[in-house]
Amino acid sequence: MAVANDGAPLGSTVIQLVNKLQDIFSRVGSQSTIDLPQVAVVGSQSSGKSSVLEALVGRDFLPRGNDICTRRPLVLQLVHTPSSQTESAEFLHLPGRTFYDFSQIRSEIQAETDREAGGNKGVSDKQIRLKIFSPNVLDITLVDLPGLTKVPVGDQPSDIEARIRTMIMSYIKVPTCLILAVTPANSDLANSDALQMAGTADPDGHRTIGVITKLDIMDRGTDARNLLLGKVIPLRLGYVGVVNRSQEDILMNRSIQDALVAEEKFFRSHPIYSGLADSCGVPQLAKKLNKILAQHIKAVLPGLKARISTSLVTLAKEHQSYGEISESKACAGQGAVILNILSKYSDAFTSMVEGKNEAMSTSELSGGARINYIFQSIFVRSLEEVDPCEDLTDDDIRTAIQNATGPKAALFVPDVPFEVLVRRQISRLLDPSIQCARFIYDELMKISHRCMVNELQRFPFLRKRMDEVIGNFLREGLEPSEIMIHHIIEMEMDYINTSHPNFIGGSKALEAAAQQTKSSAVSLPVSKLKDAVEPDKGSASERSVKSRSILARHANGGMVDHGVHAASDIDKVVHSGSTGGSSWGISSIFGGGDNRATVKENTNSKPHNDPVQSVQPSSIIHLREPPAVLRPSERSSETLAVQITATKLLLRSYYEIVRKNVEDFIPKAIMHFLVNNTKRELHNVFIANLYRDDLFEEMLQEPNEIAVKRKRCRELLRAYQQAFRVDP
Ligand SMILES: Nc1nc2c(ncn2[C@@H]2O[C@H](COP(=O)(O)OP(=O)(O)OP(=O)(O)O)[C@@H](O)[C@H]2O)c(=O)[nH]1
């Protein structure tokens, strides 16, 4: 199947290269291949589309005639079969049946067209798919499409023109489709349906070749010179004029080969066309197509080569990872093999942690970068988001303050509640710190699993042993880092350094708190008054639970639990319902602003604080039993508000200091005890545990599948090396 003319059948210039590459790929069972563009013929009815296709392919097999012949799209897949000497064809709708006689193919196309589209000129968009197998073709798809028609005939519907247009468009709008726009020379080119449709589908004209048929039957005295030169309608890829067989030739069974000879003679002897050799004849059309195909292949080849070269590198690495067969068998070399693997593994582990790994991903963070992310974006950020007063209600602080002052009125700001509360907040930092260490441990485990994955495929037993060793070693490394983390948090809790230069300090806190309280004094009384008139019974029990839990925590924090007997609690019970505020301790250092409250407090509390002295001769005064559970006074005074605000300021200020220390020291502890220790010691630990004569044999056992993989890999490698050397 070849055009018997000047040696330029369709695809001839690229066929060798494409076939060579495809052979190589099919040999290695690879999907990599060159996708050639599809070629479609468009034109009005009986313009000679099927004739052009046949001439290009070089065989008679398509129905042709003056009437409508192509009534269904015919998708013709040419399949290159280097091993077979015969040419054959198969229809998709007749699986298992092979055609060797090409005239039978034509009959089957006609019969199948009738089956779907009826016998009376009906048209269908259902494809007929035909595969032609030949050693002389390249894998390319040609599409013969029904011709455009204006007036419905036979069984054709009234909108036949629109239907056929849509059908043609669906093929030629595909950007990889080459369009052969066929126009007969005996029609008006300016009204060419083919050129009009091709112009819509391919406005730039990069993939449209104009084909002018029937040059032999133009009116006497006219010629297509201007058409062919693109002077009537310019076309980027130009025009080719052809002379196909006439209906008479077909009836007389004139062969394609004879027709091509006649065509050549026609052009050579024609006074006008003989000067336009480049634009005339089927061989020129094939040449033009070949050029485009070659350009297409040139364009895709670098990408293909790049794919081949990437595959080569990967394959070479894989092949290397299977090692030499002799390596694992020779006893003397076993120790060296193991030593080599252990060192390489330790180096790979270190490189991954340090970010010096060759195969570093660009799509996601890996190795050491993930460790840094855990420290900075998870651990540090979480601590920064914590509000140290978040779980402390004013009640909690009030209870703590009142408990801290004990039975007497304190003269100064009590620092015990602050210390207790701040310790409690510091203790909250332990859990995230420990969690951070666990995250890092998990990361190191992941890194260890990613080390030398390919290389160790060959020695699954060794891999298992190594995983065990590194797993144990990392677990052991986690312990000292956790102990250190406990120490760091305990140290922070053990000594509250109120002399820290960044700490706000008591007097400043009070000053700021007084300021804040004053500025919000306008809005406060309303709510306080409301509190006093309608004590919130529901939340009181809630508060008592919270208070209790604070006390419990106080005990844990080392404070003497004298809370239930505190004077402030008694004060609360005694003053229940009154509007006076309690102001123990701190009140003494506030001076003028709070004097009134203090006086009032003292006056109010006097009879109750000193009941024994109020002797009434006429009757015995009975005291009310104190309730089992006492709560702090619910009424707020300005003093208490200042105390609470000041305590919060102190808490926030000191927590800030501790948070910064913790953010700094926890990662350091984890890096020192876990990460860097693993990097430093891994190699030694491996040698101590695995470099043992008695284990060599077992660890270097190679599974059978590795031998199979090695062989396959070697074959692929050879094929790819060959493919890489192929030049266009
Ligand atoms: N004299 C002459 N006749 C031609 C030429 N090309 C095609 N014909 C004749 O024109 C008629 C139609 O040719 P086809 O190849 O069937 O045209 P088509 O465009 O495929 O037709 P439909 O598929 O039916 O639209 C046939 O009788 C051909 O022999 C040519 O260059 N010169």
GROMACS .gro file of N, CA, C and O in nm, residues 396-473:
model
  312
  396ASP      N    1  -1.306   3.303   9.008
  396ASP     CA    2  -1.192   3.219   9.043
  396ASP      C    3  -1.085   3.306   9.111
  396ASP      O    4  -1.028   3.269   9.214
  397ILE      N    5  -1.060   3.421   9.048
  397ILE     CA    6  -0.954   3.508   9.101
  397ILE      C    7  -0.995   3.563   9.237
  397ILE      O    8  -0.915   3.564   9.332
  398ARG      N    9  -1.121   3.602   9.247
  398ARG     CA   10  -1.170   3.655   9.375
  398ARG      C   11  -1.153   3.551   9.485
  398ARG      O   12  -1.106   3.579   9.594
  399THR      N   13  -1.192   3.427   9.454
  399THR     CA   14  -1.179   3.320   9.554
  399THR      C   15  -1.035   3.305   9.595
  399THR      O   16  -1.002   3.295   9.714
  400ALA      N   17  -0.947   3.305   9.494
  400ALA     CA   18  -0.806   3.286   9.525
  400ALA      C   19  -0.754   3.401   9.611
  400ALA      O   20  -0.680   3.378   9.708
  401ILE      N   21  -0.796   3.522   9.578
  401ILE     CA   22  -0.749   3.637   9.656
  401ILE      C   23  -0.796   3.626   9.800
  401ILE      O   24  -0.720   3.639   9.895
  402GLN      N   25  -0.924   3.594   9.814
  402GLN     CA   26  -0.978   3.588   9.950
  402GLN      C   27  -0.920   3.474  10.031
  402GLN      O   28  -0.892   3.488  10.149
  403ASN      N   29  -0.897   3.364   9.963
  403ASN     CA   30  -0.834   3.252  10.033
  403ASN      C   31  -0.694   3.288  10.077
  403ASN      O   32  -0.648   3.249  10.184
  404ALA      N   33  -0.625   3.364   9.992
  404ALA     CA   34  -0.485   3.393  10.020
  404ALA      C   35  -0.467   3.486  10.137
  404ALA      O   36  -0.364   3.484  10.205
  405THR      N   37  -0.563   3.572  10.162
  405THR     CA   38  -0.544   3.668  10.271
  405THR      C   39  -0.563   3.605  10.408
  405THR      O   40  -0.525   3.664  10.510
  406GLY      N   41  -0.619   3.485  10.410
  406GLY     CA   42  -0.631   3.414  10.536
  406GLY      C   43  -0.729   3.484  10.631
  406GLY      O   44  -0.815   3.559  10.585
  407PRO      N   45  -0.717   3.462  10.760
  407PRO     CA   46  -0.815   3.516  10.854
  407PRO      C   47  -0.800   3.666  10.876
  407PRO      O   48  -0.888   3.730  10.930
  408LYS      N   49  -0.685   3.720  10.834
  408LYS     CA   50  -0.663   3.862  10.863
  408LYS      C   51  -0.676   3.944  10.735
  408LYS      O   52  -0.668   3.893  10.625
  409ALA      N   53  -0.690   4.070  10.756
  409ALA     CA   54  -0.686   4.160  10.642
  409ALA      C   55  -0.541   4.184  10.608
  409ALA      O   56  -0.462   4.225  10.693
  410ALA      N   57  -0.504   4.154  10.480
  410ALA     CA   58  -0.365   4.172  10.442
  410ALA      C   59  -0.338   4.320  10.419
  410ALA      O   60  -0.426   4.396  10.377
  411LEU      N   61  -0.215   4.357  10.446
  411LEU     CA   62  -0.181   4.498  10.432
  411LEU      C   63  -0.133   4.531  10.291
  411LEU      O   64  -0.143   4.643  10.247
  412PHE      N   65  -0.079   4.429  10.226
  412PHE     CA   66  -0.024   4.453  10.092
  412PHE      C   67  -0.093   4.365   9.988
  412PHE      O   68  -0.171   4.279  10.023
  413VAL      N   69  -0.057   4.389   9.867
  413VAL     CA   70  -0.112   4.306   9.759
  413VAL      C   71  -0.068   4.162   9.783
  413VAL      O   72   0.051   4.136   9.793
  414PRO      N   73  -0.161   4.072   9.794
  414PRO     CA   74  -0.117   3.933   9.819
  414PRO      C   75  -0.060   3.872   9.691
  414PRO      O   76  -0.123   3.877   9.587
  415ASP      N   77   0.063   3.822   9.698
  415ASP     CA   78   0.119   3.764   9.576
  415ASP      C   79   0.091   3.615   9.565
  415ASP      O   80   0.114   3.554   9.462
  416VAL      N   81   0.035   3.559   9.674
  416VAL     CA   82   0.009   3.416   9.668
  416VAL      C   83  -0.091   3.378   9.557
  416VAL      O   84  -0.064   3.290   9.478
  417PRO      N   85  -0.206   3.448   9.547
  417PRO     CA   86  -0.299   3.409   9.440
  417PRO      C   87  -0.235   3.418   9.303
  417PRO      O   88  -0.253   3.333   9.218
  418PHE      N   89  -0.157   3.522   9.281
  418PHE     CA   90  -0.090   3.537   9.153
  418PHE      C   91   0.000   3.416   9.127
  418PHE      O   92  -0.004   3.355   9.019
  419GLU      N   93   0.081   3.380   9.227
  419GLU     CA   94   0.173   3.267   9.207
  419GLU      C   95   0.099   3.138   9.180
  419GLU      O   96   0.136   3.060   9.094
  420VAL      N   97  -0.008   3.119   9.257
  420VAL     CA   98  -0.085   2.995   9.239
  420VAL      C   99  -0.144   2.990   9.099
  420VAL      O  100  -0.132   2.890   9.028
  421LEU      N  101  -0.202   3.104   9.061
  421LEU     CA  102  -0.267   3.105   8.930
  421LEU      C  103  -0.165   3.096   8.817
  421LEU      O  104  -0.187   3.027   8.718
  422VAL      N  105  -0.055   3.163   8.830
  422VAL     CA  106   0.044   3.160   8.722
  422VAL      C  107   0.106   3.020   8.711
  422VAL      O  108   0.131   2.970   8.602
  423ARG      N  109   0.125   2.957   8.825
  423ARG     CA  110   0.178   2.820   8.822
  423ARG      C  111   0.083   2.727   8.746
  423ARG      O  112   0.124   2.643   8.669
  424ARG      N  113  -0.043   2.752   8.774
  424ARG     CA  114  -0.143   2.669   8.708
  424ARG      C  115  -0.136   2.690   8.555
  424ARG      O  116  -0.145   2.595   8.478
  425GLN      N  117  -0.117   2.813   8.514
  425GLN     CA  118  -0.108   2.840   8.370
  425GLN      C  119   0.020   2.779   8.311
  425GLN      O  120   0.020   2.726   8.201
  426ILE      N  121   0.129   2.787   8.387
  426ILE     CA  122   0.256   2.730   8.337
  426ILE      C  123   0.240   2.579   8.320
  426ILE      O  124   0.285   2.521   8.221
  427SER      N  125   0.171   2.518   8.417
  427SER     CA  126   0.156   2.372   8.409
  427SER      C  127   0.081   2.331   8.282
  427SER      O  128   0.099   2.222   8.230
  428ARG      N  129   0.000   2.423   8.231
  428ARG     CA  130  -0.073   2.393   8.106
  428ARG      C  131   0.020   2.378   7.986
  428ARG      O  132  -0.018   2.327   7.883
  429LEU      N  133   0.142   2.430   8.000
  429LEU     CA  134   0.235   2.424   7.887
  429LEU      C  135   0.301   2.287   7.871
  429LEU      O  136   0.365   2.259   7.770
  430LEU      N  137   0.286   2.204   7.976
  430LEU     CA  138   0.353   2.073   7.970
  430LEU      C  139   0.297   1.985   7.857
  430LEU      O  140   0.373   1.931   7.777
  431ASP      N  141   0.165   1.974   7.851
  431ASP     CA  142   0.105   1.884   7.752
  431ASP      C  143   0.145   1.917   7.609
  431ASP      O  144   0.191   1.829   7.536
  432PRO      N  145   0.128   2.044   7.566
  432PRO     CA  146   0.169   2.072   7.427
  432PRO      C  147   0.318   2.047   7.403
  432PRO      O  148   0.357   2.008   7.294
  433SER      N  149   0.399   2.068   7.507
  433SER     CA  150   0.543   2.047   7.489
  433SER      C  151   0.574   1.900   7.467
  433SER      O  152   0.652   1.862   7.378
  434ILE      N  153   0.509   1.817   7.546
  434ILE     CA  154   0.530   1.673   7.530
  434ILE      C  155   0.477   1.628   7.394
  434ILE      O  156   0.538   1.550   7.321
  435GLN      N  157   0.362   1.685   7.358
  435GLN     CA  158   0.301   1.650   7.229
  435GLN      C  159   0.395   1.689   7.114
  435GLN      O  160   0.410   1.614   7.018
  436CYS      N  161   0.458   1.803   7.130
  436CYS     CA  162   0.551   1.850   7.026
  436CYS      C  163   0.663   1.748   7.008
  436CYS      O  164   0.699   1.711   6.897
  437ALA      N  165   0.716   1.698   7.122
  437ALA     CA  166   0.824   1.598   7.114
  437ALA      C  167   0.775   1.473   7.042
  437ALA      O  168   0.846   1.413   6.961
  438ARG      N  169   0.649   1.433   7.070
  438ARG     CA  170   0.595   1.313   7.003
  438ARG      C  171   0.581   1.334   6.853
  438ARG      O  172   0.608   1.244   6.775
  439PHE      N  173   0.536   1.456   6.817
  439PHE     CA  174   0.524   1.488   6.673
  439PHE      C  175   0.660   1.472   6.605
  439PHE      O  176   0.670   1.416   6.496
  440ILE      N  177   0.762   1.524   6.670
  440ILE     CA  178   0.896   1.518   6.609
  440ILE      C  179   0.941   1.372   6.598
  440ILE      O  180   0.999   1.330   6.499
  441TYR      N  181   0.909   1.298   6.702
  441TYR     CA  182   0.942   1.154   6.699
  441TYR      C  183   0.875   1.088   6.579
  441TYR      O  184   0.938   1.014   6.503
  442ASP      N  185   0.746   1.120   6.559
  442ASP     CA  186   0.674   1.064   6.444
  442ASP      C  187   0.742   1.104   6.313
  442ASP      O  188   0.753   1.023   6.220
  443GLU      N  189   0.783   1.229   6.306
  443GLU     CA  190   0.850   1.277   6.184
  443GLU      C  191   0.977   1.198   6.158
  443GLU      O  192   1.005   1.158   6.045
  444LEU      N  193   1.054   1.176   6.264
  444LEU     CA  194   1.180   1.103   6.246
  444LEU      C  195   1.152   0.960   6.201
  444LEU      O  196   1.224   0.903   6.118
  445MET      N  197   1.045   0.903   6.254
  445MET     CA  198   1.006   0.768   6.210
  445MET      C  199   0.974   0.769   6.060
  445MET      O  200   1.018   0.682   5.986
  446LYS      N  201   0.898   0.873   6.020
  446LYS     CA  202   0.862   0.883   5.878
  446LYS      C  203   0.986   0.897   5.792
  446LYS      O  204   0.998   0.833   5.688
  447ILE      N  205   1.077   0.982   5.837
  447ILE     CA  206   1.200   1.002   5.760
  447ILE      C  207   1.274   0.869   5.747
  447ILE      O  208   1.321   0.832   5.640
  448SER      N  209   1.279   0.795   5.858
  448SER     CA  210   1.351   0.668   5.853
  448SER      C  211   1.287   0.572   5.753
  448SER      O  212   1.355   0.495   5.687
  449HIS      N  213   1.156   0.579   5.741
  449HIS     CA  214   1.090   0.489   5.645
  449HIS      C  215   1.117   0.528   5.501
  449HIS      O  216   1.106   0.448   5.412
  450ARG      N  217   1.149   0.657   5.483
  450ARG     CA  218   1.171   0.704   5.345
  450ARG      C  219   1.314   0.686   5.299
  450ARG      O  220   1.345   0.705   5.183
  451CYS      N  221   1.403   0.652   5.390
  451CYS     CA  222   1.544   0.640   5.353
  451CYS      C  223   1.569   0.514   5.272
  451CYS      O  224   1.527   0.405   5.314
  452MET      N  225   1.637   0.528   5.162
  452MET     CA  226   1.683   0.413   5.082
  452MET      C  227   1.574   0.312   5.052
  452MET      O  228   1.597   0.192   5.056
  453VAL      N  229   1.456   0.362   5.020
  453VAL     CA  230   1.344   0.271   4.996
  453VAL      C  231   1.377   0.175   4.881
  453VAL      O  232   1.361   0.054   4.894
  454ASN      N  233   1.428   0.234   4.771
  454ASN     CA  234   1.457   0.149   4.655
  454ASN      C  235   1.570   0.052   4.682
  454ASN      O  236   1.561  -0.068   4.654
  455GLU      N  237   1.677   0.105   4.736
  455GLU     CA  238   1.797   0.023   4.757
  455GLU      C  239   1.768  -0.095   4.850
  455GLU      O  240   1.821  -0.205   4.830
  456LEU      N  241   1.684  -0.070   4.949
  456LEU     CA  242   1.663  -0.177   5.047
  456LEU      C  243   1.554  -0.276   5.007
  456LEU      O  244   1.533  -0.376   5.076
  457GLN      N  245   1.488  -0.246   4.894
  457GLN     CA  246   1.387  -0.340   4.844
  457GLN      C  247   1.446  -0.479   4.827
  457GLN      O  248   1.382  -0.581   4.844
  458ARG      N  249   1.572  -0.475   4.792
  458ARG     CA  250   1.642  -0.598   4.762
  458ARG      C  251   1.667  -0.683   4.886
  458ARG      O  252   1.678  -0.805   4.878
  459PHE      N  253   1.677  -0.617   5.000
  459PHE     CA  254   1.706  -0.691   5.123
  459PHE      C  255   1.598  -0.668   5.228
  459PHE      O  256   1.619  -0.596   5.326
  460PRO      N  257   1.482  -0.728   5.209
  460PRO     CA  258   1.372  -0.702   5.303
  460PRO      C  259   1.403  -0.742   5.447
  460PRO      O  260   1.355  -0.679   5.541
  461PHE      N  261   1.487  -0.845   5.462
  461PHE     CA  262   1.518  -0.888   5.600
  461PHE      C  263   1.605  -0.784   5.670
  461PHE      O  264   1.587  -0.753   5.788
  462LEU      N  265   1.700  -0.732   5.594
  462LEU     CA  266   1.788  -0.629   5.650
  462LEU      C  267   1.704  -0.505   5.684
  462LEU      O  268   1.718  -0.446   5.791
  463ARG      N  269   1.614  -0.469   5.593
  463ARG     CA  270   1.528  -0.352   5.615
  463ARG      C  271   1.450  -0.367   5.745
  463ARG      O  272   1.440  -0.276   5.825
  464LYS      N  273   1.396  -0.490   5.766
  464LYS     CA  274   1.316  -0.514   5.885
  464LYS      C  275   1.400  -0.493   6.010
  464LYS      O  276   1.360  -0.426   6.105
  465ARG      N  277   1.521  -0.551   6.008
  465ARG     CA  278   1.611  -0.537   6.123
  465ARG      C  279   1.645  -0.390   6.147
  465ARG      O  280   1.647  -0.344   6.261
  466MET      N  281   1.673  -0.319   6.037
  466MET     CA  282   1.711  -0.179   6.052
  466MET      C  283   1.595  -0.097   6.108
  466MET      O  284   1.614  -0.010   6.192
  467ASP      N  285   1.474  -0.128   6.060
  467ASP     CA  286   1.356  -0.057   6.111
  467ASP      C  287   1.340  -0.079   6.261
  467ASP      O  288   1.307   0.013   6.336
  468GLU      N  289   1.366  -0.202   6.303
  468GLU     CA  290   1.355  -0.234   6.447
  468GLU      C  291   1.455  -0.151   6.527
  468GLU      O  292   1.422  -0.089   6.627
  469VAL      N  293   1.581  -0.150   6.477
  469VAL     CA  294   1.687  -0.081   6.550
  469VAL      C  295   1.656   0.068   6.560
  469VAL      O  296   1.660   0.127   6.668
  470ILE      N  297   1.621   0.128   6.447
  470ILE     CA  298   1.598   0.273   6.450
  470ILE      C  299   1.472   0.306   6.530
  470ILE      O  300   1.467   0.407   6.602
  471GLY      N  301   1.372   0.217   6.524
  471GLY     CA  302   1.250   0.238   6.602
  471GLY      C  303   1.282   0.242   6.751
  471GLY      O  304   1.241   0.334   6.823
  472ASN      N  305   1.359   0.141   6.797
  472ASN     CA  306   1.396   0.136   6.939
  472ASN      C  307   1.479   0.257   6.979
  472ASN      O  308   1.459   0.318   7.083
  473PHE      N  309   1.573   0.290   6.889
  473PHE     CA  310   1.664   0.399   6.919
  473PHE      C  311   1.588   0.532   6.933
  473PHE      O  312   1.614   0.611   7.024
   0.00000   0.00000   0.00000
